[in-house]
JSON list of C-alpha atoms in Angstrom, two decimals:
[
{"chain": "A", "resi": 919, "resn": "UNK", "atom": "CA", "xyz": [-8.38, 28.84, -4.91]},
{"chain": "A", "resi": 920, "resn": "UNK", "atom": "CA", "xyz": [-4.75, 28.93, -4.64]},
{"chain": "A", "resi": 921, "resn": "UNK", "atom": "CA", "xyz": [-3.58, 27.93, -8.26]},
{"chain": "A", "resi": 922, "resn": "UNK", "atom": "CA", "xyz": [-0.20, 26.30, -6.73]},
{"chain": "A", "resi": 923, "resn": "UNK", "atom": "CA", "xyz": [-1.80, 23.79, -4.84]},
{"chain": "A", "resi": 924, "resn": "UNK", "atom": "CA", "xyz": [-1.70, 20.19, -5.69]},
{"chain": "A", "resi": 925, "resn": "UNK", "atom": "CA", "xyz": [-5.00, 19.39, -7.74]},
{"chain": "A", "resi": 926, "resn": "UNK", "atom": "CA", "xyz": [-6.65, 16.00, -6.76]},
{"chain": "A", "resi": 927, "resn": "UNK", "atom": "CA", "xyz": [-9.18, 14.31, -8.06]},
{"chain": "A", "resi": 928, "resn": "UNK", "atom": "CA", "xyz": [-12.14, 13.50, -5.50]},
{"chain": "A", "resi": 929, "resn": "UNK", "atom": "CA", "xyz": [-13.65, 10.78, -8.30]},
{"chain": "A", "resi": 930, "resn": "UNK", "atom": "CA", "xyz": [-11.89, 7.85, -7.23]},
{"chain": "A", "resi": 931, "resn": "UNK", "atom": "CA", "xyz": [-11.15, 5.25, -9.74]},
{"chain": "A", "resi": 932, "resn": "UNK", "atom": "CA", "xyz": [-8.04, 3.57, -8.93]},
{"chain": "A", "resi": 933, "resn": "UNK", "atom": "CA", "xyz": [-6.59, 4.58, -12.20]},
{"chain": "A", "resi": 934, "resn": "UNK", "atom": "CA", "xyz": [-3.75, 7.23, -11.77]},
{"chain": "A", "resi": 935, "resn": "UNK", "atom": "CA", "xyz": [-0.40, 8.01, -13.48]},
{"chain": "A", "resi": 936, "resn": "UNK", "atom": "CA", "xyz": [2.37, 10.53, -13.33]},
{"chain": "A", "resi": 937, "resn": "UNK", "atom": "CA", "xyz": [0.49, 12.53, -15.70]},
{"chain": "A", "resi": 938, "resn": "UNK", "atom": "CA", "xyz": [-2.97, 12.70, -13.77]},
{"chain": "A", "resi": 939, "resn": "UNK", "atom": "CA", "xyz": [-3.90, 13.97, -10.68]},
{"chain": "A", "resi": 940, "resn": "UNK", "atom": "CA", "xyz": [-3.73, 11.74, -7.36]},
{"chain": "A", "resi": 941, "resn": "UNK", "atom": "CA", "xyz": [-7.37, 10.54, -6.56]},
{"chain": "A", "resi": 942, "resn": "UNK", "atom": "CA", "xyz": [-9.02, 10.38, -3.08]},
{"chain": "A", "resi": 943, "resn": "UNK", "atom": "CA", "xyz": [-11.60, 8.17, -1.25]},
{"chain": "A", "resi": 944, "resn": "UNK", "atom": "CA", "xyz": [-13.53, 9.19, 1.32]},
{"chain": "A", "resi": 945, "resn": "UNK", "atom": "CA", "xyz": [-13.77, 6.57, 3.96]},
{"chain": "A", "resi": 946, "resn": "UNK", "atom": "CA", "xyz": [-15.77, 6.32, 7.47]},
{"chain": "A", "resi": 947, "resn": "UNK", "atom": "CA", "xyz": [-13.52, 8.64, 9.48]},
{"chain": "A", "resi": 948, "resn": "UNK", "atom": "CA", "xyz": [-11.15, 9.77, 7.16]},
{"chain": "A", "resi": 949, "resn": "UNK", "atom": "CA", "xyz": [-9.65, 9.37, 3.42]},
{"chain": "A", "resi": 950, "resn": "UNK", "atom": "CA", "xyz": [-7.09, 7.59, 1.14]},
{"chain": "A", "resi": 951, "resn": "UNK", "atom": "CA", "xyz": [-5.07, 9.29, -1.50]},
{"chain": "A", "resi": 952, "resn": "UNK", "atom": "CA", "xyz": [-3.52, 7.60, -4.20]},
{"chain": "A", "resi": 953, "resn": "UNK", "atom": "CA", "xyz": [-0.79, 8.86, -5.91]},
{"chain": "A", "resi": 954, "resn": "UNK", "atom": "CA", "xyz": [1.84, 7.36, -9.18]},
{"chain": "A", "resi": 955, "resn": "UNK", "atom": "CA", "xyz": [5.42, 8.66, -8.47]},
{"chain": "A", "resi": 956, "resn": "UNK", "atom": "CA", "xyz": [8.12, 7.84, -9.84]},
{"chain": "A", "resi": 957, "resn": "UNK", "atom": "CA", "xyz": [9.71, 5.93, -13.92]},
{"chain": "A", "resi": 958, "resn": "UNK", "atom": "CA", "xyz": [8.07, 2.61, -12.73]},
{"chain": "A", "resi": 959, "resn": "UNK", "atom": "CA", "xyz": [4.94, 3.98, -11.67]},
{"chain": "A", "resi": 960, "resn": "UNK", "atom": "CA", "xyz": [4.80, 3.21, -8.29]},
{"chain": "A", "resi": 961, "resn": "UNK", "atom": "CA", "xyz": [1.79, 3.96, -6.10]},
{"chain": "A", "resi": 962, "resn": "UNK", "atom": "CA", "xyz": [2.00, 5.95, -2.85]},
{"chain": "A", "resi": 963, "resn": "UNK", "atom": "CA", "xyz": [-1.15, 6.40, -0.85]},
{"chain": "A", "resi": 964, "resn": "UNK", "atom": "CA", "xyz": [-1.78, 8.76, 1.80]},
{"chain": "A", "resi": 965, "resn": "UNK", "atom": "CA", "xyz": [-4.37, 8.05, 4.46]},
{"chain": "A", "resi": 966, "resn": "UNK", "atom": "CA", "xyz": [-5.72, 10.89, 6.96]},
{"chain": "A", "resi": 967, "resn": "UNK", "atom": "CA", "xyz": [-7.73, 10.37, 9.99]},
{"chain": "A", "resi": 968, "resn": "UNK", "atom": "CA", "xyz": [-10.37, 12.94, 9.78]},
{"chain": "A", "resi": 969, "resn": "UNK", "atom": "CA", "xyz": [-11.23, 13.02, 13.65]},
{"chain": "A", "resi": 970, "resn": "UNK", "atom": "CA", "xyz": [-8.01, 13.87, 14.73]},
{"chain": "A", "resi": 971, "resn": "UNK", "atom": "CA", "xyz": [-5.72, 14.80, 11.39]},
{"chain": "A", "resi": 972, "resn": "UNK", "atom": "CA", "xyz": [-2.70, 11.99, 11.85]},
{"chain": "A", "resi": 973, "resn": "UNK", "atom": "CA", "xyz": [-1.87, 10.70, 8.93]},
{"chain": "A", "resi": 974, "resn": "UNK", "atom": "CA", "xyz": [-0.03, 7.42, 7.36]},
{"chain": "A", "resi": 975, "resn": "UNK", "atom": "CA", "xyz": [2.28, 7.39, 4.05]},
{"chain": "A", "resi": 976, "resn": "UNK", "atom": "CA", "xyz": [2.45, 4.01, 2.43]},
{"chain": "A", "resi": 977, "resn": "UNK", "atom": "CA", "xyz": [5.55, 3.56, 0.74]},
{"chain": "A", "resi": 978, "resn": "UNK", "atom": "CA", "xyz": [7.66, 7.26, -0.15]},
{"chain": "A", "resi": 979, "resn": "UNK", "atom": "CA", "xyz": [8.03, 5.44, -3.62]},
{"chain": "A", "resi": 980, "resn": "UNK", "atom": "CA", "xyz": [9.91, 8.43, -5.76]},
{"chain": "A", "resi": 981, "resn": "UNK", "atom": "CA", "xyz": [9.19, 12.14, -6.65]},
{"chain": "A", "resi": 982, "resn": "UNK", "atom": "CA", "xyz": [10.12, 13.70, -3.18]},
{"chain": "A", "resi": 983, "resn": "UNK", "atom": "CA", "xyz": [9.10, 16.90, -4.09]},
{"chain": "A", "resi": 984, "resn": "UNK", "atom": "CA", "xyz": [5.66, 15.96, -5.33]},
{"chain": "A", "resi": 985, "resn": "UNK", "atom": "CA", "xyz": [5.22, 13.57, -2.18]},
{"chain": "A", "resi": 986, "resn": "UNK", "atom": "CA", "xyz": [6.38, 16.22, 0.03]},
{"chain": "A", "resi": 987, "resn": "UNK", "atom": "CA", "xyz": [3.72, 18.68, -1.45]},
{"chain": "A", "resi": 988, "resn": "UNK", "atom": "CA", "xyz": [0.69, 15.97, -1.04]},
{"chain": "A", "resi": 989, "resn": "UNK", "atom": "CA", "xyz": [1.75, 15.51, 2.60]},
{"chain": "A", "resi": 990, "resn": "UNK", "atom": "CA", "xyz": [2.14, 19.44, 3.37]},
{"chain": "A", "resi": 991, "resn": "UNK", "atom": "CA", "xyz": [-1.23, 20.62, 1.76]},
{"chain": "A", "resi": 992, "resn": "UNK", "atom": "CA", "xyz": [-2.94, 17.06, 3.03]},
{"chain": "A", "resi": 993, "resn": "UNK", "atom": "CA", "xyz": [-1.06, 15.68, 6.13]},
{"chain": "A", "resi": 994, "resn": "UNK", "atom": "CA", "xyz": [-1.62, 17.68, 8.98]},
{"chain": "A", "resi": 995, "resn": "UNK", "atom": "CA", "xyz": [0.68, 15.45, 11.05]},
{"chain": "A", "resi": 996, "resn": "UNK", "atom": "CA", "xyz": [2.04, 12.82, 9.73]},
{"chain": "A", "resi": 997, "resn": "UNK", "atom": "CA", "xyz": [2.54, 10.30, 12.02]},
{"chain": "A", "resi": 998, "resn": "UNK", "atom": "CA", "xyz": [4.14, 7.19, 10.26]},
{"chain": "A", "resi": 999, "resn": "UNK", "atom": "CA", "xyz": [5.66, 5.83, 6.84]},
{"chain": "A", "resi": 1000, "resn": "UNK", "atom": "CA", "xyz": [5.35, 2.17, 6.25]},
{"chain": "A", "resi": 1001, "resn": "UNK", "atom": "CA", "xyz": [7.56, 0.57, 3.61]},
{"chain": "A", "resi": 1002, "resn": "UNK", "atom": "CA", "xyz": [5.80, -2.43, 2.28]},
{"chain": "A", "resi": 1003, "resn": "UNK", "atom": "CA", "xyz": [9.10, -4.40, 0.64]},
{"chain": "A", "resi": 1004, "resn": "UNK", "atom": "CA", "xyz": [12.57, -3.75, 0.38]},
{"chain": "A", "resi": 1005, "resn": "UNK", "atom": "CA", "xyz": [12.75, -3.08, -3.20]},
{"chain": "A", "resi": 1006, "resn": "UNK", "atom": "CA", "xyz": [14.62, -0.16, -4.03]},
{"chain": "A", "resi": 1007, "resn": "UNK", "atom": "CA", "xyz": [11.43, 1.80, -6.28]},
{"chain": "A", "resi": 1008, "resn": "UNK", "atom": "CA", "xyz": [9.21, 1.42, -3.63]},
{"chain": "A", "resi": 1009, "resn": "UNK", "atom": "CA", "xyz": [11.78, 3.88, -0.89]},
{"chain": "A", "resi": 1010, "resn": "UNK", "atom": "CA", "xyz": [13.86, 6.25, -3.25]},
{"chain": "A", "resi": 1011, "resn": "UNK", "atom": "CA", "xyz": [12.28, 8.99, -1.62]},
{"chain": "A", "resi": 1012, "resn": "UNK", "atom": "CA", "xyz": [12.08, 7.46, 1.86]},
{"chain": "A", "resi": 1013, "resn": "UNK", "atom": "CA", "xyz": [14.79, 9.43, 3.54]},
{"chain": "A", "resi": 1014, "resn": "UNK", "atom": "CA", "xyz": [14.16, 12.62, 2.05]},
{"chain": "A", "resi": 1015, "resn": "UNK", "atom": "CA", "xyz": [10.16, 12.45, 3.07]},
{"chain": "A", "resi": 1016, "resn": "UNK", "atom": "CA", "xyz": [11.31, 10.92, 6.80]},
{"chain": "A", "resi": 1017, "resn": "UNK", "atom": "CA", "xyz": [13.82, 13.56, 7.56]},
{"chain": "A", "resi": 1018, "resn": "UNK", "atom": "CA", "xyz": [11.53, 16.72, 5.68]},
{"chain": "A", "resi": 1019, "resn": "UNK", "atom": "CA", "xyz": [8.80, 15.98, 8.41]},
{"chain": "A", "resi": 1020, "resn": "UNK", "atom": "CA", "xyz": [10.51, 14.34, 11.46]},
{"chain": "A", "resi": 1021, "resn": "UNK", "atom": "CA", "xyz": [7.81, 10.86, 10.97]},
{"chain": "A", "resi": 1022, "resn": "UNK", "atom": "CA", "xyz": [8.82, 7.74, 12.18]},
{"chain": "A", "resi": 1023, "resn": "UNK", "atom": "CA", "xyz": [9.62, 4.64, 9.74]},
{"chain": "A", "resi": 1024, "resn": "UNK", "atom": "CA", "xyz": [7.81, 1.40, 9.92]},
{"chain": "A", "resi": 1025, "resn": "UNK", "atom": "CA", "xyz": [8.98, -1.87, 7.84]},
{"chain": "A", "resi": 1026, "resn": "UNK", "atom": "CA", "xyz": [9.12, -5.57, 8.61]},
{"chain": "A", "resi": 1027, "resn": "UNK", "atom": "CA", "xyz": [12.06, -6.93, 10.32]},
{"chain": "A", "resi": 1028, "resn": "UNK", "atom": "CA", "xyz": [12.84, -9.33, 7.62]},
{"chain": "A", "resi": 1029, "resn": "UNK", "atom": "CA", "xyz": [13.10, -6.27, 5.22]},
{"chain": "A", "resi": 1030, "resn": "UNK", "atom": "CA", "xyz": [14.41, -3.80, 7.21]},
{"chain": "A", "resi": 1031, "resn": "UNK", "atom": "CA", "xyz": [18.32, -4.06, 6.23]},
{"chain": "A", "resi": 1032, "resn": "UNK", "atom": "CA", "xyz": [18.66, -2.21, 2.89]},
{"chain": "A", "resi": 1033, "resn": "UNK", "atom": "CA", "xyz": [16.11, 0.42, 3.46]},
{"chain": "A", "resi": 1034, "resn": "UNK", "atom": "CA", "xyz": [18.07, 4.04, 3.75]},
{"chain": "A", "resi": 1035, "resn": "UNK", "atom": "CA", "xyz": [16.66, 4.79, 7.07]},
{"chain": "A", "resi": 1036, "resn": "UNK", "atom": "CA", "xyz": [16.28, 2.16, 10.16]},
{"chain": "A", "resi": 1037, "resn": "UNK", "atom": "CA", "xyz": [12.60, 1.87, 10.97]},
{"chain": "A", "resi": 1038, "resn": "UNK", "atom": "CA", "xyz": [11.51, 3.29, 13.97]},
{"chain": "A", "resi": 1039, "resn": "UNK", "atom": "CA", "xyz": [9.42, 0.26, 14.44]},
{"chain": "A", "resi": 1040, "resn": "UNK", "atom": "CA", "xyz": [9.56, -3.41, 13.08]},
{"chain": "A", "resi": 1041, "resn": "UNK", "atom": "CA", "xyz": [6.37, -4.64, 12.12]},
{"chain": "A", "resi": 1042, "resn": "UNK", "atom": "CA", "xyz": [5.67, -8.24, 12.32]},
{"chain": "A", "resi": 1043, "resn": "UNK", "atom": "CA", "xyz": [2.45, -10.27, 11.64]},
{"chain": "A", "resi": 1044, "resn": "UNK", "atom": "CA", "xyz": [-0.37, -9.48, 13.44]},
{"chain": "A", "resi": 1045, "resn": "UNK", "atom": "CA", "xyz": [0.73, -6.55, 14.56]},
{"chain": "A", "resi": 1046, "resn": "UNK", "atom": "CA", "xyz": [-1.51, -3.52, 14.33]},
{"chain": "A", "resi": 1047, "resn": "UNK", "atom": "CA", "xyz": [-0.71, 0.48, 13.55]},
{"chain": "A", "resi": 1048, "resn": "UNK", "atom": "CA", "xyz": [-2.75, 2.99, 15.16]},
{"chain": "A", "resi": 1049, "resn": "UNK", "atom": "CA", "xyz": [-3.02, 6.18, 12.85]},
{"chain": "A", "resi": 1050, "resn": "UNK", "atom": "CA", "xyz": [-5.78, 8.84, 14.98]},
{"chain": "A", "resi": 1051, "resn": "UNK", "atom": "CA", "xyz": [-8.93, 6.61, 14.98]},
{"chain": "A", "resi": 1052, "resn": "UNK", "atom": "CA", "xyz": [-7.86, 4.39, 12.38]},
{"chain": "A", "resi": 1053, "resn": "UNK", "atom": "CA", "xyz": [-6.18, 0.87, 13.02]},
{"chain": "A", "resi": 1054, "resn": "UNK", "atom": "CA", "xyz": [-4.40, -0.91, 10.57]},
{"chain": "A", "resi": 1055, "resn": "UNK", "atom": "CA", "xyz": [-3.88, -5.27, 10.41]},
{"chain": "A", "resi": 1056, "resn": "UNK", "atom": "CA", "xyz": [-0.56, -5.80, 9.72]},
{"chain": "A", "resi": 1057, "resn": "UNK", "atom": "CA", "xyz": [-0.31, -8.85, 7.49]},
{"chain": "A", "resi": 1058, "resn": "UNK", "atom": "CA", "xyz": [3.75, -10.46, 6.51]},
{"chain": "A", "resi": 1059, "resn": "UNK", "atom": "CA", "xyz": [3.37, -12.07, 2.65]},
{"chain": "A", "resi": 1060, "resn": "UNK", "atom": "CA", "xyz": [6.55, -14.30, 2.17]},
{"chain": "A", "resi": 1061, "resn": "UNK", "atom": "CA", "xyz": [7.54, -14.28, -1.40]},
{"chain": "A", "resi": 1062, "resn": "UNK", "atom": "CA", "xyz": [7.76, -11.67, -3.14]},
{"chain": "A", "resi": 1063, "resn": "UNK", "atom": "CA", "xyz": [10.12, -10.52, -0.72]},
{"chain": "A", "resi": 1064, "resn": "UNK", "atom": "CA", "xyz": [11.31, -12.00, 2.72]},
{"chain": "A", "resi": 1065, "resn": "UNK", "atom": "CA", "xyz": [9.42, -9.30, 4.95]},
{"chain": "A", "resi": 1066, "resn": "UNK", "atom": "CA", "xyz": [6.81, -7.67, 2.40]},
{"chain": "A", "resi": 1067, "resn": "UNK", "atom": "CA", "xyz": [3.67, -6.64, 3.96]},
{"chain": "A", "resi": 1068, "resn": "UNK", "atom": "CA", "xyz": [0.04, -5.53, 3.52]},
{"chain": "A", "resi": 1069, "resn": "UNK", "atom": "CA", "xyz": [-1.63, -3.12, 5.46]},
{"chain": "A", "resi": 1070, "resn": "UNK", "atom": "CA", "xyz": [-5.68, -4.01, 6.31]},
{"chain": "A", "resi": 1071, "resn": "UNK", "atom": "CA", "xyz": [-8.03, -1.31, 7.44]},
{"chain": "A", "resi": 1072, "resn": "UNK", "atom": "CA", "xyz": [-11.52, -1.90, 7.66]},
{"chain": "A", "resi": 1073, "resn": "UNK", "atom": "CA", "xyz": [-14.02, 1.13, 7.48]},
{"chain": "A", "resi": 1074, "resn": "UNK", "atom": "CA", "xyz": [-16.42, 0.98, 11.16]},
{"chain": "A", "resi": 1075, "resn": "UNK", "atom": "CA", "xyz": [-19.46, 1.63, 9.72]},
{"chain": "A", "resi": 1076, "resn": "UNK", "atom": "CA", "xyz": [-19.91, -0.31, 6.01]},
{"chain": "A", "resi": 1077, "resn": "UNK", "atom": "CA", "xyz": [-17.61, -3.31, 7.12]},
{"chain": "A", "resi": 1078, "resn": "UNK", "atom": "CA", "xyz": [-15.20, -2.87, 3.92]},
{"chain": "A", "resi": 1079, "resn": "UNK", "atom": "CA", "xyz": [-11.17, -3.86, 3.89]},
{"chain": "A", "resi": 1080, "resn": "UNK", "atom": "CA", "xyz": [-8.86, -1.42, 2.25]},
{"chain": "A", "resi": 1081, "resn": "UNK", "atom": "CA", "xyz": [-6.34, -3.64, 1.50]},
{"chain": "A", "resi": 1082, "resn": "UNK", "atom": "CA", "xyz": [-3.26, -2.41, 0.85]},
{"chain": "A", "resi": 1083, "resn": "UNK", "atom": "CA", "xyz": [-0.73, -4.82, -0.60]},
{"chain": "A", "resi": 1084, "resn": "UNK", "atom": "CA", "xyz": [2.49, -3.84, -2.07]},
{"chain": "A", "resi": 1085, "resn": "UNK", "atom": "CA", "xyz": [3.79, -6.21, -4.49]},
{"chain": "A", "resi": 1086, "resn": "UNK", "atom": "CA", "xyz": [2.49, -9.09, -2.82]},
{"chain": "A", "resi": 1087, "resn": "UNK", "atom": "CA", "xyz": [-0.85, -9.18, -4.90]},
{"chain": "A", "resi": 1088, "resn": "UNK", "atom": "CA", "xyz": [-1.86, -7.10, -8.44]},
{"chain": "A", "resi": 1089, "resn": "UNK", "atom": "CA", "xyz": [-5.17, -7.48, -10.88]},
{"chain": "A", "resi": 1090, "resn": "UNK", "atom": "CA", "xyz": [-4.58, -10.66, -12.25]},
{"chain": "A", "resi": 1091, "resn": "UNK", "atom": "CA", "xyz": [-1.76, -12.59, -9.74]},
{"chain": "A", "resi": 1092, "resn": "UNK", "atom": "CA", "xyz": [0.39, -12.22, -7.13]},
{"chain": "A", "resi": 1093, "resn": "UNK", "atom": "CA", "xyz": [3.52, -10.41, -7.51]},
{"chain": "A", "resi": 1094, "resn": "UNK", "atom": "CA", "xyz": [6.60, -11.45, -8.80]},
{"chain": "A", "resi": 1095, "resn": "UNK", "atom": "CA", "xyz": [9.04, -14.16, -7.41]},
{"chain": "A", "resi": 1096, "resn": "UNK", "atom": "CA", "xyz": [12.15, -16.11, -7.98]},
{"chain": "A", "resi": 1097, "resn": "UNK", "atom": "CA", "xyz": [11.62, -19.26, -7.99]},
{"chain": "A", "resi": 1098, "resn": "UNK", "atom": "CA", "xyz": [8.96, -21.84, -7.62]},
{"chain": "A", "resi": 1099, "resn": "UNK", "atom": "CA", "xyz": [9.37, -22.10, -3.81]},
{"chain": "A", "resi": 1100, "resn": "UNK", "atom": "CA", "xyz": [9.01, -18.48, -3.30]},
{"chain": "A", "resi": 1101, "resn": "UNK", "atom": "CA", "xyz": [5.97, -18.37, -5.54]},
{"chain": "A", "resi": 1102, "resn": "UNK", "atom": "CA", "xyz": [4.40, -21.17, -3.55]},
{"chain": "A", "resi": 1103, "resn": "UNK", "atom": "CA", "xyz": [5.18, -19.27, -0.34]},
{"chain": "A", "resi": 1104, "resn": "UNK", "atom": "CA", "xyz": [3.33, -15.91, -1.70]},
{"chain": "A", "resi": 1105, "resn": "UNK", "atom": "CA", "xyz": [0.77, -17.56, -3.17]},
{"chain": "A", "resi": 1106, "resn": "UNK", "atom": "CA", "xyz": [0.00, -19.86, 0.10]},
{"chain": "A", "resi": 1107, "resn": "UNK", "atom": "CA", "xyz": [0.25, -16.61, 2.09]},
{"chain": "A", "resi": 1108, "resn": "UNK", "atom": "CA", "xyz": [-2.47, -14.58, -0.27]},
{"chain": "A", "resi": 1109, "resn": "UNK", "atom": "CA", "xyz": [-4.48, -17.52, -0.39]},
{"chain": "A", "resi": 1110, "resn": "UNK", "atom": "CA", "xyz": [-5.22, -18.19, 3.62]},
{"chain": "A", "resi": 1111, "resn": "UNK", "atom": "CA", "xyz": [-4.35, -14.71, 5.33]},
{"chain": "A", "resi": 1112, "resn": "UNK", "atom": "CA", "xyz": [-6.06, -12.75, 2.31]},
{"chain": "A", "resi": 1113, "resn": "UNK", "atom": "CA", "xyz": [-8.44, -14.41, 0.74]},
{"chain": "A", "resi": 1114, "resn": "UNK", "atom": "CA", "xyz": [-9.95, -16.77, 2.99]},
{"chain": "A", "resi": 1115, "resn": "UNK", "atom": "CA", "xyz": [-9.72, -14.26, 5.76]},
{"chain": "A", "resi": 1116, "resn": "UNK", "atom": "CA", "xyz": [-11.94, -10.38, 3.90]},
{"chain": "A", "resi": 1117, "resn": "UNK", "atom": "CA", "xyz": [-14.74, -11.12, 1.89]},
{"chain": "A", "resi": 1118, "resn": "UNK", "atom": "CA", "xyz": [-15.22, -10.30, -1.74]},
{"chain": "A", "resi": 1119, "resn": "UNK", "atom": "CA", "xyz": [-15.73, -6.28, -1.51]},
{"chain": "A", "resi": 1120, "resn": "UNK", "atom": "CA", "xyz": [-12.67, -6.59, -0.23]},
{"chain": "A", "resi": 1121, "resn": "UNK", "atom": "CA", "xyz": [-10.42, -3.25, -1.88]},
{"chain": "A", "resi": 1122, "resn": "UNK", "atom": "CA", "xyz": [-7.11, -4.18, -2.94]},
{"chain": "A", "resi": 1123, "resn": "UNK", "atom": "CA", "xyz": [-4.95, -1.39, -3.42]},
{"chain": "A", "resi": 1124, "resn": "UNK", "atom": "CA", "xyz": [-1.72, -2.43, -5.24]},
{"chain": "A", "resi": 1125, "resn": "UNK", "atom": "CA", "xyz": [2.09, -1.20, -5.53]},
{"chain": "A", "resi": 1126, "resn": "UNK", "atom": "CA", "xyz": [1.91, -0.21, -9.16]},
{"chain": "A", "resi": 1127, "resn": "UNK", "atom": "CA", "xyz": [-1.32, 0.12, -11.19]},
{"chain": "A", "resi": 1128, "resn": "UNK", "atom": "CA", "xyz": [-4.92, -0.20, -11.23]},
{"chain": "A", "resi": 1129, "resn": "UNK", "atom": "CA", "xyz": [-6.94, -1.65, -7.91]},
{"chain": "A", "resi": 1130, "resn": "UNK", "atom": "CA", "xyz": [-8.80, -4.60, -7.21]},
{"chain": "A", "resi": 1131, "resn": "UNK", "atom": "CA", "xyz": [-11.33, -6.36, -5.22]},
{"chain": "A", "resi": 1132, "resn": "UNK", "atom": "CA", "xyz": [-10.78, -9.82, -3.68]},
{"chain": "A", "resi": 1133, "resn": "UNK", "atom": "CA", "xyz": [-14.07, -11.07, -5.32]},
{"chain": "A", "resi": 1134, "resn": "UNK", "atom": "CA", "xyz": [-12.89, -10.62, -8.55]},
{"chain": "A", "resi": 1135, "resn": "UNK", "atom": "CA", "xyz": [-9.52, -12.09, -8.16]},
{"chain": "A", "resi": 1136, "resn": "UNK", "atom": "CA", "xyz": [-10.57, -15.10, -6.51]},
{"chain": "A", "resi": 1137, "resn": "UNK", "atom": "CA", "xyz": [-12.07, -17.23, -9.13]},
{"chain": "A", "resi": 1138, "resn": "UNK", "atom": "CA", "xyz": [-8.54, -16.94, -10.74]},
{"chain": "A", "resi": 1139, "resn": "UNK", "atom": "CA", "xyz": [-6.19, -18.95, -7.38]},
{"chain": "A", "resi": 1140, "resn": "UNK", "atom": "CA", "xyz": [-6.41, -22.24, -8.92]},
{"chain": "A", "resi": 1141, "resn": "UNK", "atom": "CA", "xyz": [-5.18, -21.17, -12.25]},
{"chain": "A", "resi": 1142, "resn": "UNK", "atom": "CA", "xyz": [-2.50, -18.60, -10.63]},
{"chain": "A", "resi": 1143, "resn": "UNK", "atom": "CA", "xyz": [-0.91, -21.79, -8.92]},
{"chain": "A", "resi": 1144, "resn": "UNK", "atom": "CA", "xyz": [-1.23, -24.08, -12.23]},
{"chain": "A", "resi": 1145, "resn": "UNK", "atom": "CA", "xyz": [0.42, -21.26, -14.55]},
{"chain": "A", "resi": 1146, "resn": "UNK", "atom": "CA", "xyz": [3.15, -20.74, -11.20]},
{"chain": "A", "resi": 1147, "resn": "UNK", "atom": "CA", "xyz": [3.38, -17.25, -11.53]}
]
């Protein structure tokens, strides 16, 4: 085995950090790699169609190098980078990862403005991505930001979601807002295109720390809106 190349860590937990390897899932027809780039820990994940090798990059967070490595040893094509939200930790190494392998950009229209490299393709609700064999539910989450999305791909053969959500929803609330009207909006948005649409195995794969399922968030909605945050 080639000592340079990038270690990961085929026991998925959820739990990664700059200091640990990125983990992987194997999924019906292909796999999801989580990596934690990046001073605010940011989560990138990498998802490969097995069938056909085209590959999706969710949010080039930070840590272009070690990104770039991931995608090179990983990635045999990769065929699109969806930003989730315009904040600036989740695309600091956006335009570095775009222009290193010639992929095209993908972010909502309402976020599309301050990102460092005009998306190839506005993505609005409903729409889906095609990545090889996989399709992805695109899902717009008003709140957090004006155009922050999750990405929804359920495996053919067990019926699971990967849900993969930004900063729109974490282990233990949704994500952060700036005012009570924006919180509302998020929250209202989680609640009916989220929750009351993927059942309880549902994955939740955040921006920044550990995962979550939608079963063991849910018992918590009522007291997320009476705390308002």
């Amino acid at each position: 085995m080639d000592e340079h190349l990038m270690v990961i860590d085929d026991h998925y937990t959820g739990a990664v950090s700059q200091e640990s390897a990125p983990q992987r899932r194997t999924i019906t027809g292909g796999t999801i790699t989580k990596i934690s780039v990046g001073p605010m820990d940011n989560n990138a994940y990498l998802i490969v169609c097995s069938e056909t090798g085209q590959s999706l990059l969710i949010d080039a967070a930070n840590d272009a190098t070690r990104l770039s490595q991931l995608i090179d040893e990983n990635a045999p094509t990769l065929a699109l980078i969806v930003t989730t939200h315009q904040h600036a930790d989740h695309w600091q190494a956006l335009e570095d990862i775009a222009g290193g392998t010639a992929s095209p950009t993908a972010a909502h229209s309402l976020d599309a403005e301050p990102l460092p490299v005009a998306p190839d393709r506005l993505l609005a609700d409903g729409d889906t991505v095609e990545v090889g064999e996989l399709t992805f539910d695109v899902i717009h989450l008003s709140g957090h930001t004006p155009g922050s999305i999750a990405l929804a791909l359920t495996d053919s053969k067990s019926g699971v979601t990967h849900l993969f959500t930004g900063d729109s929803l974490f282990p233990g609330g949704v994500g952060k807002t700036s005012d009570p009207e924006k919180f509302t909006s998020l929250l209202n948005d989680v609640s009916t295109k989220l929750f009351d649409e993927y059942g309880d195995d549902t994955v939740v794969y955040p921006g920044h720390g550990k995962d979550t399922t939608l079963g063991a968030e849910r018992p918590h909605l009522d007291e997320w809106r009476q705390r308002g945050w």
